[in-house]
Short mmCIF file of C-alpha atoms in Angstrom, two decimals:
data_model
loop_
_atom_site.label_atom_id
_atom_site.label_comp_id
_atom_site.label_asym_id
_atom_site.label_seq_id
_atom_site.Cartn_x
_atom_site.Cartn_y
_atom_site.Cartn_z
CA MET A 1 -3.67 -39.73 5.05
CA THR A 2 -4.69 -38.00 8.01
CA SER A 3 -8.22 -35.46 6.79
CA VAL A 4 -6.77 -31.83 6.82
CA ALA A 5 -9.86 -30.72 8.29
CA THR A 6 -10.66 -31.66 11.79
CA PRO A 7 -7.42 -32.05 14.99
CA ALA A 8 -7.51 -35.42 15.58
CA VAL A 9 -6.00 -37.79 12.75
CA THR A 10 -9.43 -39.71 11.18
CA PRO A 11 -8.78 -43.05 9.90
CA ALA A 12 -10.18 -43.21 6.56
CA ALA A 13 -12.21 -46.44 7.22
CA GLU A 14 -13.85 -46.20 3.97
CA PHE A 15 -10.50 -47.34 2.71
CA THR A 16 -10.56 -51.59 1.77
CA THR A 17 -7.71 -53.81 1.37
CA SER A 18 -6.21 -54.95 -1.76
CA GLU A 19 -7.51 -58.11 -0.84
CA ARG A 20 -10.85 -56.80 -0.83
CA THR A 21 -12.94 -54.92 -3.72
CA GLU A 22 -15.68 -52.12 -2.76
CA PRO A 23 -14.14 -48.80 -4.23
CA PRO A 24 -12.15 -46.15 -1.68
CA ALA A 25 -13.24 -42.76 -1.39
CA ALA A 26 -9.98 -40.89 -3.39
CA ARG A 27 -8.75 -38.18 -1.73
CA PRO A 28 -8.81 -34.18 -2.79
CA GLU A 29 -7.35 -34.21 -6.33
CA THR A 30 -8.06 -30.33 -6.81
CA PRO A 31 -7.16 -27.40 -4.53
CA ALA A 32 -10.72 -26.72 -4.86
CA GLU A 33 -11.63 -29.62 -2.83
CA VAL A 34 -9.21 -28.78 -0.12
CA PRO A 35 -9.95 -26.97 2.81
CA ALA A 36 -9.30 -23.68 3.32
CA ILE A 37 -6.43 -24.22 6.24
CA SER A 38 -2.92 -23.56 6.63
CA LEU A 39 0.04 -25.86 6.80
CA ALA A 40 0.76 -24.18 10.22
CA ASP A 41 -2.76 -24.83 11.18
CA ILE A 42 -3.14 -28.04 10.35
CA ALA A 43 0.59 -29.23 12.31
CA ARG A 44 -0.45 -27.23 15.65
CA ALA A 45 -3.79 -29.12 15.72
CA HIS A 46 -2.05 -32.25 15.63
CA ASN A 47 0.09 -31.06 18.51
CA VAL A 48 3.46 -30.88 15.88
CA ARG A 49 6.68 -28.91 16.12
CA PHE A 50 8.11 -30.35 13.37
CA LEU A 51 7.44 -31.15 9.57
CA LEU A 52 9.83 -33.31 7.23
CA ALA A 53 9.25 -31.54 4.22
CA THR A 54 9.54 -35.04 1.84
CA PHE A 55 10.49 -36.21 -1.85
CA VAL A 56 12.55 -38.95 -3.34
CA ASP A 57 14.80 -39.27 -6.36
CA MET A 58 13.97 -41.68 -9.19
CA THR A 59 16.06 -44.06 -7.17
CA GLY A 60 13.52 -43.92 -3.99
CA LYS A 61 15.62 -42.49 -1.65
CA PRO A 62 13.90 -39.81 0.85
CA CYS A 63 14.99 -36.20 0.66
CA ALA A 64 13.97 -33.87 3.49
CA LYS A 65 14.58 -31.04 5.52
CA LEU A 66 13.17 -30.55 9.08
CA VAL A 67 11.18 -27.76 9.24
CA PRO A 68 9.62 -25.91 12.55
CA VAL A 69 6.43 -25.46 13.11
CA GLU A 70 7.45 -21.80 12.58
CA ALA A 71 8.32 -21.42 9.49
CA ALA A 72 5.76 -23.52 7.88
CA ASP A 73 3.68 -20.90 6.18
CA GLU A 74 7.35 -20.24 4.52
CA LEU A 75 7.52 -23.94 3.25
CA GLU A 76 3.63 -23.65 1.93
CA LYS A 77 4.51 -20.35 0.13
CA GLY A 78 7.46 -22.17 -1.41
CA ALA A 79 10.53 -21.03 0.09
CA MET A 80 12.29 -24.05 1.08
CA GLY A 81 15.31 -24.74 -1.92
CA PHE A 82 16.39 -27.71 -2.50
CA ALA A 83 19.98 -28.31 -3.97
CA GLY A 84 18.78 -30.70 -6.56
CA TYR A 85 21.37 -32.37 -7.84
CA ALA A 86 23.37 -33.41 -4.62
CA ALA A 87 19.51 -34.72 -3.66
CA GLY A 88 20.31 -37.31 -6.28
CA LEU A 89 18.69 -38.79 -9.09
CA ILE A 90 16.44 -36.21 -10.38
CA GLY A 91 17.23 -34.62 -13.59
CA GLN A 92 19.33 -31.68 -12.33
CA LYS A 93 23.23 -30.06 -12.96
CA PRO A 94 25.47 -28.45 -10.29
CA GLN A 95 24.77 -25.29 -12.18
CA ASP A 96 20.36 -25.62 -11.77
CA ALA A 97 18.52 -23.37 -9.97
CA ASP A 98 16.86 -25.12 -6.93
CA LEU A 99 14.50 -27.30 -6.45
CA ILE A 100 11.22 -25.92 -4.48
CA ALA A 101 9.22 -28.19 -2.14
CA VAL A 102 5.56 -27.17 -2.48
CA PRO A 103 4.04 -29.37 -0.41
CA ASP A 104 0.65 -31.29 -0.71
CA LEU A 105 -1.24 -31.06 2.67
CA THR A 106 -3.52 -33.42 2.14
CA SER A 107 -0.57 -36.07 2.24
CA PHE A 108 0.24 -34.68 6.12
CA THR A 109 0.99 -37.38 8.58
CA PRO A 110 1.89 -37.64 12.10
CA VAL A 111 4.43 -39.39 13.25
CA PRO A 112 4.69 -39.56 17.26
CA PHE A 113 5.47 -43.03 17.09
CA ILE A 114 8.97 -42.09 15.39
CA LYS A 115 9.66 -38.64 17.05
CA GLU A 116 6.73 -36.87 19.37
CA GLY A 117 5.85 -33.89 17.86
CA LEU A 118 7.38 -34.72 13.84
CA ALA A 119 4.85 -35.31 10.71
CA ILE A 120 5.91 -36.50 7.35
CA ILE A 121 4.57 -33.89 4.45
CA HIS A 122 5.30 -35.15 0.48
CA CYS A 123 6.23 -32.46 -1.46
CA ASP A 124 6.12 -31.75 -4.86
CA PRO A 125 9.64 -30.72 -6.41
CA HIS A 126 9.11 -27.24 -8.78
CA VAL A 127 12.02 -25.33 -10.55
CA ASN A 128 11.20 -21.83 -11.58
CA GLY A 129 7.77 -22.15 -10.53
CA LYS A 130 6.93 -24.93 -12.27
CA PRO A 131 6.81 -28.49 -11.51
CA TRP A 132 9.75 -30.70 -12.40
CA PRO A 133 9.28 -33.25 -14.76
CA TYR A 134 11.97 -35.47 -13.23
CA ALA A 135 10.07 -35.42 -9.48
CA PRO A 136 8.70 -39.07 -9.29
CA ARG A 137 6.04 -37.34 -7.28
CA VAL A 138 5.18 -34.84 -10.41
CA ILE A 139 5.35 -37.77 -12.39
CA LEU A 140 2.76 -39.81 -11.61
CA LYS A 141 0.56 -37.39 -11.04
CA ASN A 142 1.21 -36.37 -14.91
CA ALA A 143 0.12 -39.93 -15.36
CA LEU A 144 -3.25 -40.07 -13.45
CA ALA A 145 -4.15 -36.59 -15.47
CA ARG A 146 -3.83 -38.27 -18.63
CA LEU A 147 -5.62 -41.11 -17.17
CA ALA A 148 -8.25 -38.64 -16.19
CA ASP A 149 -8.44 -37.08 -19.13
CA GLN A 150 -9.85 -40.50 -20.40
CA GLY A 151 -12.73 -40.27 -17.45
CA MET A 152 -10.70 -42.97 -15.72
CA GLN A 153 -8.95 -43.27 -12.24
CA ALA A 154 -6.65 -45.57 -10.90
CA LYS A 155 -6.92 -47.79 -7.22
CA VAL A 156 -3.54 -49.38 -6.00
CA GLY A 157 -2.88 -51.91 -3.05
CA ALA A 158 0.53 -52.40 -3.03
CA GLU A 159 2.22 -55.62 -0.81
CA VAL A 160 5.06 -53.84 0.90
CA GLU A 161 8.03 -56.85 1.69
CA TYR A 162 11.04 -56.37 3.53
CA PHE A 163 13.69 -58.72 5.68
CA LEU A 164 15.25 -57.85 8.89
CA VAL A 165 18.74 -58.28 9.53
CA ASN A 166 21.92 -57.90 10.96
CA ARG A 167 25.04 -56.52 9.22
CA ASN A 168 28.60 -58.52 10.96
CA ASP A 169 32.06 -57.11 11.41
CA ASP A 170 33.17 -59.38 7.91
CA GLY A 171 30.15 -57.61 6.03
CA THR A 172 27.94 -60.59 5.80
CA LEU A 173 24.19 -60.14 6.56
CA SER A 174 22.82 -62.22 8.80
CA THR A 175 18.77 -62.34 9.62
CA ALA A 176 18.07 -60.43 12.75
CA ASP A 177 16.53 -63.55 14.39
CA ALA A 178 18.90 -65.82 14.51
CA ARG A 179 16.51 -68.35 15.77
CA ASP A 180 14.99 -67.07 12.40
CA ASP A 181 16.64 -70.50 9.78
CA SER A 182 14.28 -72.46 8.04
CA PRO A 183 14.61 -73.12 5.21
CA ARG A 184 10.56 -72.53 4.52
CA PRO A 185 9.42 -70.40 7.34
CA CYS A 186 6.38 -68.84 5.42
CA TYR A 187 3.58 -67.79 7.90
CA ASP A 188 5.47 -69.45 10.93
CA ALA A 189 3.85 -68.48 14.17
CA ARG A 190 6.78 -69.05 15.83
CA GLY A 191 8.55 -66.64 13.62
CA VAL A 192 6.14 -63.86 14.37
CA THR A 193 5.88 -63.74 17.98
CA ARG A 194 9.64 -63.48 18.15
CA MET A 195 9.23 -60.19 15.88
CA TYR A 196 6.05 -59.33 18.14
CA GLU A 197 7.26 -55.95 19.22
CA HIS A 198 8.45 -55.00 15.83
CA LEU A 199 5.30 -56.28 13.92
CA THR A 200 2.96 -55.09 16.42
CA SER A 201 4.53 -51.17 16.52
CA ILE A 202 4.59 -50.98 12.80
CA SER A 203 0.76 -52.54 12.90
CA GLU A 204 -0.20 -49.78 15.02
CA ALA A 205 1.35 -46.86 13.53
CA MET A 206 -0.29 -47.80 10.48
CA ASN A 207 -3.73 -47.90 12.37
CA SER A 208 -3.22 -45.21 14.08
CA LEU A 209 -2.96 -43.48 10.48
CA GLY A 210 -5.96 -44.85 8.98
CA TRP A 211 -4.17 -46.79 6.70
CA GLY A 212 -5.95 -50.30 8.01
CA ASN A 213 -3.56 -52.40 8.40
CA TYR A 214 -5.38 -56.05 7.80
CA ALA A 215 -2.17 -58.18 8.21
CA ASN A 216 0.96 -58.83 9.03
CA ASP A 217 3.03 -62.14 8.03
CA HIS A 218 6.37 -64.40 8.23
CA GLU A 219 7.35 -64.35 4.42
CA ASP A 220 8.91 -67.47 1.99
CA ALA A 221 12.81 -66.02 3.42
CA ALA A 222 14.09 -66.45 6.62
CA GLY A 223 14.25 -62.75 8.25
CA GLN A 224 11.75 -62.02 5.01
CA PHE A 225 7.87 -60.17 6.61
CA GLU A 226 5.30 -58.34 5.06
CA GLN A 227 2.99 -56.14 6.00
CA ASN A 228 -0.27 -54.94 4.39
CA PHE A 229 -2.73 -51.90 4.38
CA ASN A 230 -5.89 -50.74 2.84
CA TYR A 231 -6.03 -50.03 -1.02
CA ALA A 232 -6.17 -46.18 -2.42
CA ASP A 233 -5.95 -44.38 -4.75
CA ALA A 234 -3.32 -44.27 -6.91
CA LEU A 235 -0.82 -41.05 -5.73
CA THR A 236 -2.01 -42.23 -1.45
CA THR A 237 -1.06 -45.37 -1.97
CA ALA A 238 2.80 -44.36 -3.79
CA ASP A 239 2.81 -42.00 -0.73
CA ARG A 240 2.05 -44.68 1.68
CA VAL A 241 5.04 -47.04 0.32
CA VAL A 242 7.69 -44.13 1.22
CA THR A 243 6.12 -43.11 4.41
CA LEU A 244 6.14 -46.97 4.97
CA ARG A 245 9.48 -47.73 4.21
CA TYR A 246 11.16 -44.81 6.07
CA ILE A 247 9.37 -45.90 9.22
CA LEU A 248 9.51 -49.80 8.85
CA ASN A 249 13.97 -48.06 8.82
CA ILE A 250 13.63 -45.86 12.02
CA LEU A 251 11.27 -48.04 14.36
CA ALA A 252 13.74 -51.32 13.02
CA GLU A 253 16.90 -49.14 13.68
CA GLN A 254 15.66 -48.21 16.89
CA ARG A 255 15.54 -52.00 18.02
CA GLY A 256 19.42 -52.14 16.56
CA MET A 257 18.04 -53.68 13.26
CA THR A 258 18.29 -53.01 9.56
CA ALA A 259 14.84 -53.21 7.21
CA THR A 260 15.84 -53.49 3.90
CA PHE A 261 14.19 -53.52 0.55
CA MET A 262 17.11 -55.26 -1.47
CA PRO A 263 15.20 -57.05 -3.84
CA LYS A 264 17.91 -59.91 -2.64
CA PRO A 265 20.09 -59.92 -0.10
CA PHE A 266 21.01 -63.62 -0.10
CA THR A 267 21.58 -65.81 -3.08
CA ASP A 268 19.25 -69.23 -1.82
CA ARG A 269 15.91 -67.35 -0.15
CA THR A 270 13.23 -66.14 -2.08
CA GLY A 271 13.66 -62.70 -2.41
CA THR A 272 11.64 -59.49 -1.95
CA GLY A 273 9.09 -57.68 -4.29
CA LEU A 274 6.53 -54.91 -4.30
CA HIS A 275 3.47 -56.10 -5.62
CA PHE A 276 0.57 -54.08 -7.39
CA HIS A 277 -3.46 -54.47 -7.19
CA LEU A 278 -4.54 -52.32 -9.98
CA SER A 279 -8.01 -51.51 -10.66
CA LEU A 280 -9.77 -48.28 -13.02
CA TRP A 281 -12.64 -47.10 -11.75
CA SER A 282 -15.09 -43.88 -13.52
CA ASP A 283 -17.24 -41.85 -11.57
CA GLY A 284 -16.94 -44.40 -8.80
CA LYS A 285 -17.73 -47.38 -10.78
CA ALA A 286 -15.29 -50.19 -11.58
CA LEU A 287 -14.57 -50.68 -14.94
CA PHE A 288 -12.87 -54.36 -15.24
CA PRO A 289 -15.29 -56.59 -14.08
CA GLU A 290 -17.41 -57.75 -17.11
CA GLU A 291 -20.85 -55.67 -17.33
CA GLY A 292 -23.91 -57.54 -17.24
CA ASP A 293 -24.28 -60.41 -20.22
CA ALA A 294 -20.48 -59.10 -22.01
CA THR A 295 -18.97 -62.16 -22.76
CA ASP A 296 -16.24 -61.86 -20.48
CA GLY A 297 -14.23 -59.87 -23.29
CA GLY A 298 -14.22 -63.39 -25.35
CA GLY A 299 -15.00 -65.95 -22.94
CA ARG A 300 -11.53 -66.32 -21.47
CA GLY A 301 -13.14 -67.28 -17.81
CA LEU A 302 -12.38 -64.44 -15.81
CA GLY A 303 -14.74 -62.42 -15.66
CA LEU A 304 -12.99 -59.38 -17.08
CA SER A 305 -14.08 -56.40 -19.20
CA GLY A 306 -12.85 -55.47 -22.74
CA LEU A 307 -11.03 -52.86 -21.10
CA ALA A 308 -9.57 -55.10 -18.48
CA TYR A 309 -8.24 -57.20 -21.51
CA SER A 310 -6.90 -54.40 -23.13
CA PHE A 311 -5.07 -52.94 -20.18
CA ILE A 312 -3.76 -56.28 -19.34
CA GLY A 313 -2.67 -56.52 -22.82
CA GLY A 314 -0.62 -53.44 -22.79
CA VAL A 315 1.00 -54.45 -19.49
CA LEU A 316 2.23 -57.56 -21.33
CA ASP A 317 3.57 -55.51 -24.77
CA HIS A 318 5.67 -53.46 -22.56
CA ALA A 319 6.68 -55.89 -20.22
CA PRO A 320 10.58 -55.94 -20.74
CA ALA A 321 10.79 -51.89 -20.79
CA LEU A 322 8.21 -51.82 -17.84
CA GLN A 323 10.78 -54.16 -15.44
CA ALA A 324 13.40 -50.96 -15.88
CA PHE A 325 11.55 -49.14 -13.09
CA LEU A 326 9.67 -52.54 -11.67
CA ALA A 327 12.58 -54.09 -11.18
CA PRO A 328 15.53 -51.38 -11.30
CA THR A 329 18.83 -51.96 -9.89
CA VAL A 330 21.45 -54.98 -10.27
CA ASN A 331 20.42 -56.66 -7.54
CA SER A 332 17.12 -56.76 -9.18
CA TYR A 333 18.12 -60.11 -11.42
CA LYS A 334 19.41 -62.27 -8.89
CA ARG A 335 15.87 -62.22 -7.69
CA THR A 336 14.10 -62.60 -11.21
CA GLY A 337 16.79 -65.31 -12.82
CA ALA A 338 16.90 -67.13 -9.49
CA THR A 339 16.05 -70.39 -11.06
CA THR A 340 15.03 -71.66 -7.41
CA SER A 341 15.17 -70.60 -3.39
CA SER A 342 15.50 -72.90 -0.27
CA SER A 343 11.73 -73.25 0.10
CA GLY A 344 11.75 -74.39 -3.67
CA ALA A 345 9.79 -71.29 -5.20
CA THR A 346 11.39 -67.98 -5.77
CA TRP A 347 7.79 -66.30 -6.77
CA SER A 348 9.00 -63.82 -9.50
CA PRO A 349 7.67 -64.26 -12.86
CA ARG A 350 10.28 -65.00 -15.67
CA LYS A 351 8.02 -64.90 -18.78
CA ALA A 352 5.18 -61.81 -19.32
CA SER A 353 2.27 -64.08 -18.88
CA TYR A 354 -1.32 -64.06 -17.11
CA GLY A 355 -3.92 -66.17 -15.26
CA GLY A 356 -6.16 -66.31 -12.68
CA ASN A 357 -5.59 -66.90 -9.44
CA ASP A 358 -1.75 -68.23 -9.65
CA ARG A 359 1.02 -66.73 -8.56
CA THR A 360 3.55 -67.60 -10.89
CA HIS A 361 2.64 -65.27 -13.75
CA MET A 362 3.49 -62.10 -14.12
CA ILE A 363 -0.30 -60.78 -13.84
CA ARG A 364 -2.28 -62.75 -11.65
CA VAL A 365 -6.07 -61.93 -11.59
CA PRO A 366 -7.16 -62.78 -8.40
CA ASP A 367 -11.19 -61.79 -8.87
CA ASN A 368 -12.83 -59.61 -11.86
CA LYS A 369 -12.16 -56.45 -10.14
CA ARG A 370 -7.95 -55.79 -10.48
CA ILE A 371 -5.28 -57.21 -11.40
CA GLU A 372 -1.74 -58.09 -9.60
CA LEU A 373 1.36 -57.22 -10.83
CA ARG A 374 4.55 -59.40 -9.87
CA SER A 375 7.34 -59.19 -11.40
CA GLY A 376 8.16 -55.67 -9.17
CA ASP A 377 10.64 -55.98 -6.70
CA GLY A 378 11.17 -54.00 -2.88
CA SER A 379 13.94 -51.90 -4.44
CA ALA A 380 11.36 -50.20 -7.19
CA ASN A 381 10.19 -46.30 -6.67
CA PRO A 382 6.47 -46.57 -6.33
CA TYR A 383 5.43 -43.66 -7.74
CA LEU A 384 7.56 -44.55 -11.19
CA ALA A 385 6.58 -48.23 -11.30
CA ILE A 386 2.85 -46.77 -11.24
CA ALA A 387 3.12 -44.16 -13.74
CA SER A 388 4.39 -46.58 -16.35
CA ILE A 389 1.86 -48.95 -15.70
CA VAL A 390 -0.66 -46.62 -16.14
CA ALA A 391 1.05 -45.93 -20.01
CA ALA A 392 1.63 -49.75 -20.64
CA GLY A 393 -1.72 -49.67 -20.06
CA LEU A 394 -3.68 -47.00 -21.37
CA ASP A 395 -2.01 -48.01 -24.59
CA GLY A 396 -3.33 -51.22 -24.11
CA VAL A 397 -6.80 -49.48 -23.81
CA GLU A 398 -6.15 -46.97 -26.60
CA ARG A 399 -4.79 -50.05 -29.12
CA SER A 400 -7.45 -52.12 -28.04
CA ILE A 401 -4.38 -55.02 -27.85
CA ASP A 402 -5.90 -58.45 -27.23
CA PRO A 403 -3.50 -60.33 -24.91
CA GLY A 404 -4.82 -63.37 -25.92
CA THR A 405 -5.99 -66.49 -23.67
CA PRO A 406 -5.19 -66.74 -20.31
CA SER A 407 -2.15 -69.41 -19.63
CA GLY A 408 -2.84 -72.14 -17.32
CA PRO A 409 -0.95 -72.44 -13.81
CA GLY A 410 2.27 -72.50 -14.09
CA GLU A 411 2.37 -71.97 -17.87
CA SER A 412 2.76 -69.22 -20.54
CA ARG A 413 2.26 -68.35 -24.22
CA PRO A 414 4.63 -70.07 -26.23
CA ASP A 415 5.14 -66.12 -27.82
CA ALA A 416 4.82 -64.50 -23.98
CA HIS A 417 7.92 -62.32 -23.61
CA LEU A 418 11.09 -63.50 -22.03
CA LEU A 419 11.72 -60.50 -18.73
CA PRO A 420 14.95 -58.73 -19.13
CA ALA A 421 17.48 -61.30 -17.71
CA THR A 422 19.79 -58.24 -16.43
CA LEU A 423 19.29 -54.60 -15.90
CA LEU A 424 21.47 -53.82 -19.29
CA HIS A 425 18.77 -55.84 -20.71
CA ALA A 426 16.17 -53.82 -18.84
CA VAL A 427 17.42 -50.71 -20.41
CA GLU A 428 18.27 -51.28 -23.65
CA ALA A 429 14.24 -52.23 -23.82
CA LEU A 430 13.30 -49.36 -22.72
CA ARG A 431 15.28 -47.56 -24.97
CA ARG A 432 13.38 -49.50 -27.38
CA ASP A 433 10.00 -48.78 -26.74
CA PRO A 434 8.64 -45.47 -27.47
CA VAL A 435 5.89 -45.47 -25.24
CA ILE A 436 7.62 -46.43 -22.22
CA LEU A 437 10.38 -44.21 -22.78
CA ALA A 438 7.93 -41.45 -22.56
CA SER A 439 6.21 -42.24 -19.76
CA LEU A 440 7.58 -40.23 -17.10
CA SER A 441 6.00 -36.80 -17.77
CA GLY A 442 5.23 -37.67 -21.60
CA ASP A 443 8.93 -36.15 -22.12
CA ALA A 444 11.15 -39.21 -23.51
CA ALA A 445 14.33 -36.94 -22.70
CA ILE A 446 13.24 -38.18 -19.43
CA GLY A 447 13.07 -41.54 -19.75
CA ALA A 448 16.36 -41.82 -21.43
CA TYR A 449 17.89 -39.92 -19.20
CA TYR A 450 16.53 -42.47 -16.55
CA ALA A 451 18.53 -44.81 -18.45
CA ASP A 452 21.13 -43.60 -19.28
CA ALA A 453 21.95 -43.74 -15.48
CA LYS A 454 20.64 -47.18 -14.90
CA GLU A 455 23.00 -48.32 -17.74
CA ASP A 456 25.72 -46.09 -15.60
CA GLU A 457 24.69 -47.82 -12.19
CA PHE A 458 24.74 -51.73 -14.12
CA LEU A 459 28.25 -50.77 -15.84
CA SER A 460 29.62 -49.53 -12.26
CA TRP A 461 28.90 -53.25 -10.93
CA HIS A 462 30.19 -54.99 -13.76
CA ASN A 463 33.61 -53.11 -13.54
CA GLN A 464 34.09 -54.18 -10.20
CA VAL A 465 36.09 -57.46 -9.58
CA SER A 466 34.07 -59.88 -7.65
CA ASP A 467 34.75 -62.80 -5.29
CA TRP A 468 32.90 -65.51 -7.87
CA GLU A 469 35.64 -64.39 -10.36
CA ILE A 470 38.08 -65.13 -8.17
CA ARG A 471 36.71 -68.50 -7.31
CA THR A 472 36.18 -69.20 -11.00
CA TYR A 473 39.09 -67.51 -12.67
CA LEU A 474 42.36 -67.63 -10.56
CA THR A 475 43.57 -71.21 -11.22
CA SER A 476 41.16 -72.18 -14.01
CA ILE A 477 43.88 -71.02 -17.24
#
């Protein structure tokens, strides 16, 4: 995000990519580190006239009020209330007290490429003067606080994939670029060129904010793209994922297209992932590489420390329950359950395995400084996903869980967990896992609330009669 101390957007040049390994500078974590400057002052210094005071519900839906700069002091003082039940899945009933949006000044993000004079500021919902424990951003901050209690910080990079589509009059979807119809279009230079105006507008937007966009490519499916930016501390990255989705949605709409993060909009094409690159640090020191003459946590060949292997062990141990947050929709399991795609690969794991630089695993270890989690999809709420991953990994560290030897290319251990086949299976796994059930603000009741909502979502879908059922059963008996 931009610096709150200067009148111009300052690129965060010290942040590095998910493909690079130098530690980025963390953004301010405590009020004492934030310059004594008001939100109104920051906004006026950036020629901002209106603020989108934003938070997301548990599904990841962005909720906001459009606040004129003249009312910025009221926003900052906690005068902006939301009817939480109306906002969405966020743990409230109609009779509950308002959610109060408390802005995080370090997240201030001018977006003049959306509307001149507009900025986004991410907020932490409060109720009755306290952070609301059901709010996803609060949940992640609580998870990171627990990590900090152990003297560690998390750095995260995110790979945001999406489709550009049009919705036809009959309700079907087609790729926004009608010429983009190859069964294997990944990295196609022509497809990227035809979408040049869209892709470059997103790239320029990210770079104007100092995010360090470093690549924009055509993904494995027709109509699918990915645009990468530098990694940062976990909260900053989660905020940026939410902001980027908003930017993609709006700029695509302005060009007559729909940007969708739906995991599997087309049956015969590769689905959309949200892959997280994660590493742990302490006082600026990377904790995942082995040290000096260490024996690679048992000589397993990946150059990782014992702590890194234990973190991996925790994620693998809790993998089935984690999928309720990493793959949180009915549609998610059309992606992870796919047996193939037009390109010949699904790029989505089916078992909780780990290995080296191999994209068939749930956890890929591209180098000894980070791990990549590949089972998340485009519908994942980044705050909940990262919070639950941290909880699983930290449990592995605390219990010194041994993940065993890395699996070879395209292989998995015989005892590796199968990932859930449906959202209902993931919900059941979540309910059976006390660590992940309590990973949301340390309260199992919040996990149970989420599980109940996701079960209702599954049953709502299950109760609909589909075209497949009519074709299969209408005259078969």
